[in-house]
Coordinates of C-alpha atoms in Angstrom, one line a residue:
X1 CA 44.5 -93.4 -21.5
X2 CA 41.6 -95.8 -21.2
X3 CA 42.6 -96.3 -17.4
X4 CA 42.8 -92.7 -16.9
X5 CA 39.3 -92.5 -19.0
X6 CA 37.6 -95.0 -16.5
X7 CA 39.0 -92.9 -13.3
X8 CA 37.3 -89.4 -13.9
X9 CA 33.6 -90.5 -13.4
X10 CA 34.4 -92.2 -9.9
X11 CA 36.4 -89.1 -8.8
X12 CA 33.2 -86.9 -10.4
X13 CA 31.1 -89.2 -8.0
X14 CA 33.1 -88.8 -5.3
X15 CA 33.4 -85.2 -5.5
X16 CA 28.8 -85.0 -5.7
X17 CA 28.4 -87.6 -2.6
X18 CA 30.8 -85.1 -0.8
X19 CA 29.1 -82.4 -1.6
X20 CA 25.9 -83.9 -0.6
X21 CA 27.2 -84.1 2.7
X22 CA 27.7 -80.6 3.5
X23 CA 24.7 -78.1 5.5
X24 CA 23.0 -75.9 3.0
X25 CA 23.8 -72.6 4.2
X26 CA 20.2 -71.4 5.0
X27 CA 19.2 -74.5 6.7
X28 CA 20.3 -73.6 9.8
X29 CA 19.0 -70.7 11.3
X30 CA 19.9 -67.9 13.2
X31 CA 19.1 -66.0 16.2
X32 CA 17.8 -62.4 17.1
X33 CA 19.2 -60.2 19.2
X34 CA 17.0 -61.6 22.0
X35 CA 18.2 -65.3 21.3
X36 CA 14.7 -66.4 19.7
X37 CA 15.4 -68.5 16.5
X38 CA 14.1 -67.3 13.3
X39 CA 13.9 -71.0 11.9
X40 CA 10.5 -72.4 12.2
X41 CA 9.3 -75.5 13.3
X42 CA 6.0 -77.4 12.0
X43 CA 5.2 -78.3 15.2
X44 CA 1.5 -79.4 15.6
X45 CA 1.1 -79.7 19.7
X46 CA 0.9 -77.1 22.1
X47 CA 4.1 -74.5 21.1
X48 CA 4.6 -76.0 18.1
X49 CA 5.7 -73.0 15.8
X50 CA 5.0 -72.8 11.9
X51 CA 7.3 -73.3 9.2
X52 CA 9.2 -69.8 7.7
X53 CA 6.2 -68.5 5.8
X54 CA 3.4 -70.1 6.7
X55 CA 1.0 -69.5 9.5
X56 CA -0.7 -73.1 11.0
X57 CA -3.9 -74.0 10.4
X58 CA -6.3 -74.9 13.0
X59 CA -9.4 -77.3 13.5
X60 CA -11.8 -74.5 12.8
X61 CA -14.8 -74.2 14.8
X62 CA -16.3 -76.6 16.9
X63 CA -19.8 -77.4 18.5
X64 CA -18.5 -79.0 21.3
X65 CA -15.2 -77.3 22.5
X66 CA -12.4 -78.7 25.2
X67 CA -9.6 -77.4 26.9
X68 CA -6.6 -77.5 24.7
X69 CA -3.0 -78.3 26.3
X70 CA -1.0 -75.7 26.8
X71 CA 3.1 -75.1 26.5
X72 CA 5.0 -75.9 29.7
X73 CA 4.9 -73.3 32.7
X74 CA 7.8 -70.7 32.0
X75 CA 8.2 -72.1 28.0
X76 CA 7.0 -69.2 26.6
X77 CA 8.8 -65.2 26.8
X78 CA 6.6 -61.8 26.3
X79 CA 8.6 -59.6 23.5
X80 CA 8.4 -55.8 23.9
X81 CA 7.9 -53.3 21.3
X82 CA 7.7 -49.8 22.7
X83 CA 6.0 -50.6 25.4
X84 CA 3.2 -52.8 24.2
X85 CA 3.4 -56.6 24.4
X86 CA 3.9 -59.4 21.8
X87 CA 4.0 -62.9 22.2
X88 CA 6.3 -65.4 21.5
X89 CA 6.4 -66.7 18.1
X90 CA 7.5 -70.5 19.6
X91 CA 4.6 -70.8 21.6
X92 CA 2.3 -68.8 19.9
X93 CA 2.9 -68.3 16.1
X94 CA -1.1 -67.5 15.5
X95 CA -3.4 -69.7 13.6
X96 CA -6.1 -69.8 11.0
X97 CA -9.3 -71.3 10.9
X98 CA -9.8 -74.0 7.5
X99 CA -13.7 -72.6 7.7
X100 CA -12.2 -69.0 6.4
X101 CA -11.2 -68.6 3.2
X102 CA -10.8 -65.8 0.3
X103 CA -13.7 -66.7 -1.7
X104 CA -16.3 -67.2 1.3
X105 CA -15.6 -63.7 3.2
X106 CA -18.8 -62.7 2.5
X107 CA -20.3 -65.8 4.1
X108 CA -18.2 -65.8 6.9
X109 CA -16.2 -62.9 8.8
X110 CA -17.9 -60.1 6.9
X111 CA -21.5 -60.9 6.4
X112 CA -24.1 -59.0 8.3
X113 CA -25.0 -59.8 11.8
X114 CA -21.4 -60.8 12.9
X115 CA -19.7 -64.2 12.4
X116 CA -17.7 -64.8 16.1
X117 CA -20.0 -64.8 18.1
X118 CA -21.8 -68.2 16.7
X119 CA -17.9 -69.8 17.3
X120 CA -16.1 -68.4 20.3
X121 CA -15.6 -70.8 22.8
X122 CA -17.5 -70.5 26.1
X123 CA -15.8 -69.5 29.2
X124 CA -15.8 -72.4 30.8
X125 CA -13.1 -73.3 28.5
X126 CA -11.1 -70.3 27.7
X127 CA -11.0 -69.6 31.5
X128 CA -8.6 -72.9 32.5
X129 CA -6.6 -71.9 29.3
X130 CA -6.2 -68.9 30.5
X131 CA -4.9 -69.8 33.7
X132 CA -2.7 -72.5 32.1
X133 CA -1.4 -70.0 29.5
X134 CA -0.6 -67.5 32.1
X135 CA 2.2 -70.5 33.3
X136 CA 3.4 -71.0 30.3
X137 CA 4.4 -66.9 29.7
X138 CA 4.8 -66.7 34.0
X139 CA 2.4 -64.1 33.5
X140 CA 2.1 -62.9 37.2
X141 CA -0.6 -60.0 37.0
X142 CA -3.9 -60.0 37.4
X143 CA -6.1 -62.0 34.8
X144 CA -9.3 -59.4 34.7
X145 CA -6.9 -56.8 34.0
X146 CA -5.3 -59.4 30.8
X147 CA -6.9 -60.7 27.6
X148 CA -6.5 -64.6 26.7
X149 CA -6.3 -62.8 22.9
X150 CA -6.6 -64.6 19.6
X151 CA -3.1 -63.7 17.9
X152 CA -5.0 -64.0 14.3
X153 CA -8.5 -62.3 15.4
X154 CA -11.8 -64.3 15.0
X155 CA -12.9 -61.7 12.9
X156 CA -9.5 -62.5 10.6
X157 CA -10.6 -65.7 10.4
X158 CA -8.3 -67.0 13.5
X159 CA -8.7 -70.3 14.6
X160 CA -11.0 -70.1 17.8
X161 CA -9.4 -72.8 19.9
X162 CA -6.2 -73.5 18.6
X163 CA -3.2 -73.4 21.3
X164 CA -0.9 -71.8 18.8
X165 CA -3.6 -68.6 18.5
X166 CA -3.7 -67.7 21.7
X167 CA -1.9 -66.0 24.5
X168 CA -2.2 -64.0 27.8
X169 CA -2.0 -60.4 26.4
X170 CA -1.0 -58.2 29.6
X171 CA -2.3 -54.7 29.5
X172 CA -0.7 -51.7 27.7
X173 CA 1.3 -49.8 29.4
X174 CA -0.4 -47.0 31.6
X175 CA -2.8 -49.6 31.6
X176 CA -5.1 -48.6 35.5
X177 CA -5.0 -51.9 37.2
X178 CA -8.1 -53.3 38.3
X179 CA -10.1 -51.3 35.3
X180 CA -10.2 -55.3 32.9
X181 CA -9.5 -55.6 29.7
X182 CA -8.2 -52.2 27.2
X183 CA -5.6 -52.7 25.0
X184 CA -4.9 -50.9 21.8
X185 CA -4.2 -54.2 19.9
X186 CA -8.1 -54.6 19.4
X187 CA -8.7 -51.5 17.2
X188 CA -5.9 -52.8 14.9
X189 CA -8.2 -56.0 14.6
X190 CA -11.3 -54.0 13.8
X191 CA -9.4 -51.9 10.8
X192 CA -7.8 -55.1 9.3
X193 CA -11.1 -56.7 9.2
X194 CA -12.7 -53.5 7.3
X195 CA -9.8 -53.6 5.2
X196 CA -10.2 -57.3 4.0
X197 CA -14.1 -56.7 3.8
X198 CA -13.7 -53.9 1.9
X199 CA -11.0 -55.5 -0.6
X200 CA -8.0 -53.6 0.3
X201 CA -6.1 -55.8 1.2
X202 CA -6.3 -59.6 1.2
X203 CA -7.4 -62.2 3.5
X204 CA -3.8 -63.9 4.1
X205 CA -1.8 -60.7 3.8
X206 CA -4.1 -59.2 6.6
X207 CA -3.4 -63.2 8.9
X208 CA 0.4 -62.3 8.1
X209 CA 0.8 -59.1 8.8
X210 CA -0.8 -59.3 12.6
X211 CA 1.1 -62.7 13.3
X212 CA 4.1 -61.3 12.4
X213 CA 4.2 -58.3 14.7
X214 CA 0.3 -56.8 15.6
X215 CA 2.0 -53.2 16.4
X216 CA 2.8 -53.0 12.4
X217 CA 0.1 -54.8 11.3
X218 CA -1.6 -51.5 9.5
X219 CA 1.6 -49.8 9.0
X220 CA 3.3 -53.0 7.2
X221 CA 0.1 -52.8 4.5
X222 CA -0.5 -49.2 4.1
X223 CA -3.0 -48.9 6.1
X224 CA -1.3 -46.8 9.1

């Protein structure tokens, strides 16, 4: 008996270091459809996605900004929703600026007399991203007729330079070549950010909701 009594706890052990050994179930991941992995990453380079959840946070603005590195040519893949374009959650999973936050909205995005334009980056910056970021979704139409968009708007309190937060947004479909920049992904923005100013709907819910998938950004909150 006390042999017997002296066995249990190393079989007991055995069984826990076994068990211990084996893959959770959810730690995997698992593909869409379209073979695109719904298990983030917490990648902090150029791509890097966000962790399941969570939306990256960026450097915020800047005086002086550079040109950010960009994911490799022919990384990144456009997604489709009826038509109108959305960008790939791997290379371009949207980020927030640290300078935006809940309890300084009316400091920041919705104070009088605007908030972006005192932190957008200038051209000379945005336009080599753009051309870099066009590779890395082989983007192959014409850049006037494209917007290098912030996923998470600067009026959401997106980060302004963050690789993650931005993308080559081709036009909408009907779009008239050669007539620049329309897309219907803009008015979204501008109803979000009266929603948040106006207490509707909060800050983060507002950054999640148009990361996640901009065509039911307003719809996903009620706001459709």
């Amino acid at each position: 008996m006390r042999s017997a009594y002296r066995a249990a706890p190393l079989v007991l052990l055995t069984s826990v270091v076994l068990a211990g050994c084996s893959p959770a179930s959810g730690d995997t991941g698992s593909a869409d459809p379209k073979g695109a992995s719904r298990a983030g990453s917490s990648g902090t380079a150029a791509g890097g996605g966000s962790s399941a959840g969570s939306i990256p946070v960026g450097a915020g603005p800047r005086t002086r900004y550079t040109v950010q590195e960009q994911p490799a040519a022919g990384s990144c893949h456009y997604r489709y929703k009826k038509g109108e374009p959305l960008p790939d959650p791997k290379c371009t999973p949207g980020a927030t600026s640290p300078a935006v936050t809940q309890a300084n909205l009316s400091s920041t995005i919705c104070r009088e007399g605007g908030y972006t334009k005192g932190i957008r980056p200038p051209v000379s910056v945005t336009s080599k991203e753009k051309r870099l970021n066009a590779a890395s979704y082989g983007y192959e139409g014409s850049l006037s007729d494209a917007e290098y968009d912030h996923l998470i708007s600067l009026q959401l309190g997106g980060d302004p330079n963050d690789p993650r937060n931005l993308w080559v947004q081709p036009p909408d479909p009907g779009h008239k070549p050669g007539t620049g920049v329309n897309n219907l992904k803009d008015p979204v923005e501008t109803k979000l950010h009266t929603a948040v100013c106006d207490g509707r709907v909060t800050l983060t819910a507002a950054q999640r909701a148009i990361a996640t998938d901009w065509t039911t950004a307003l719809e996903s909150l009620g706001l459709g």
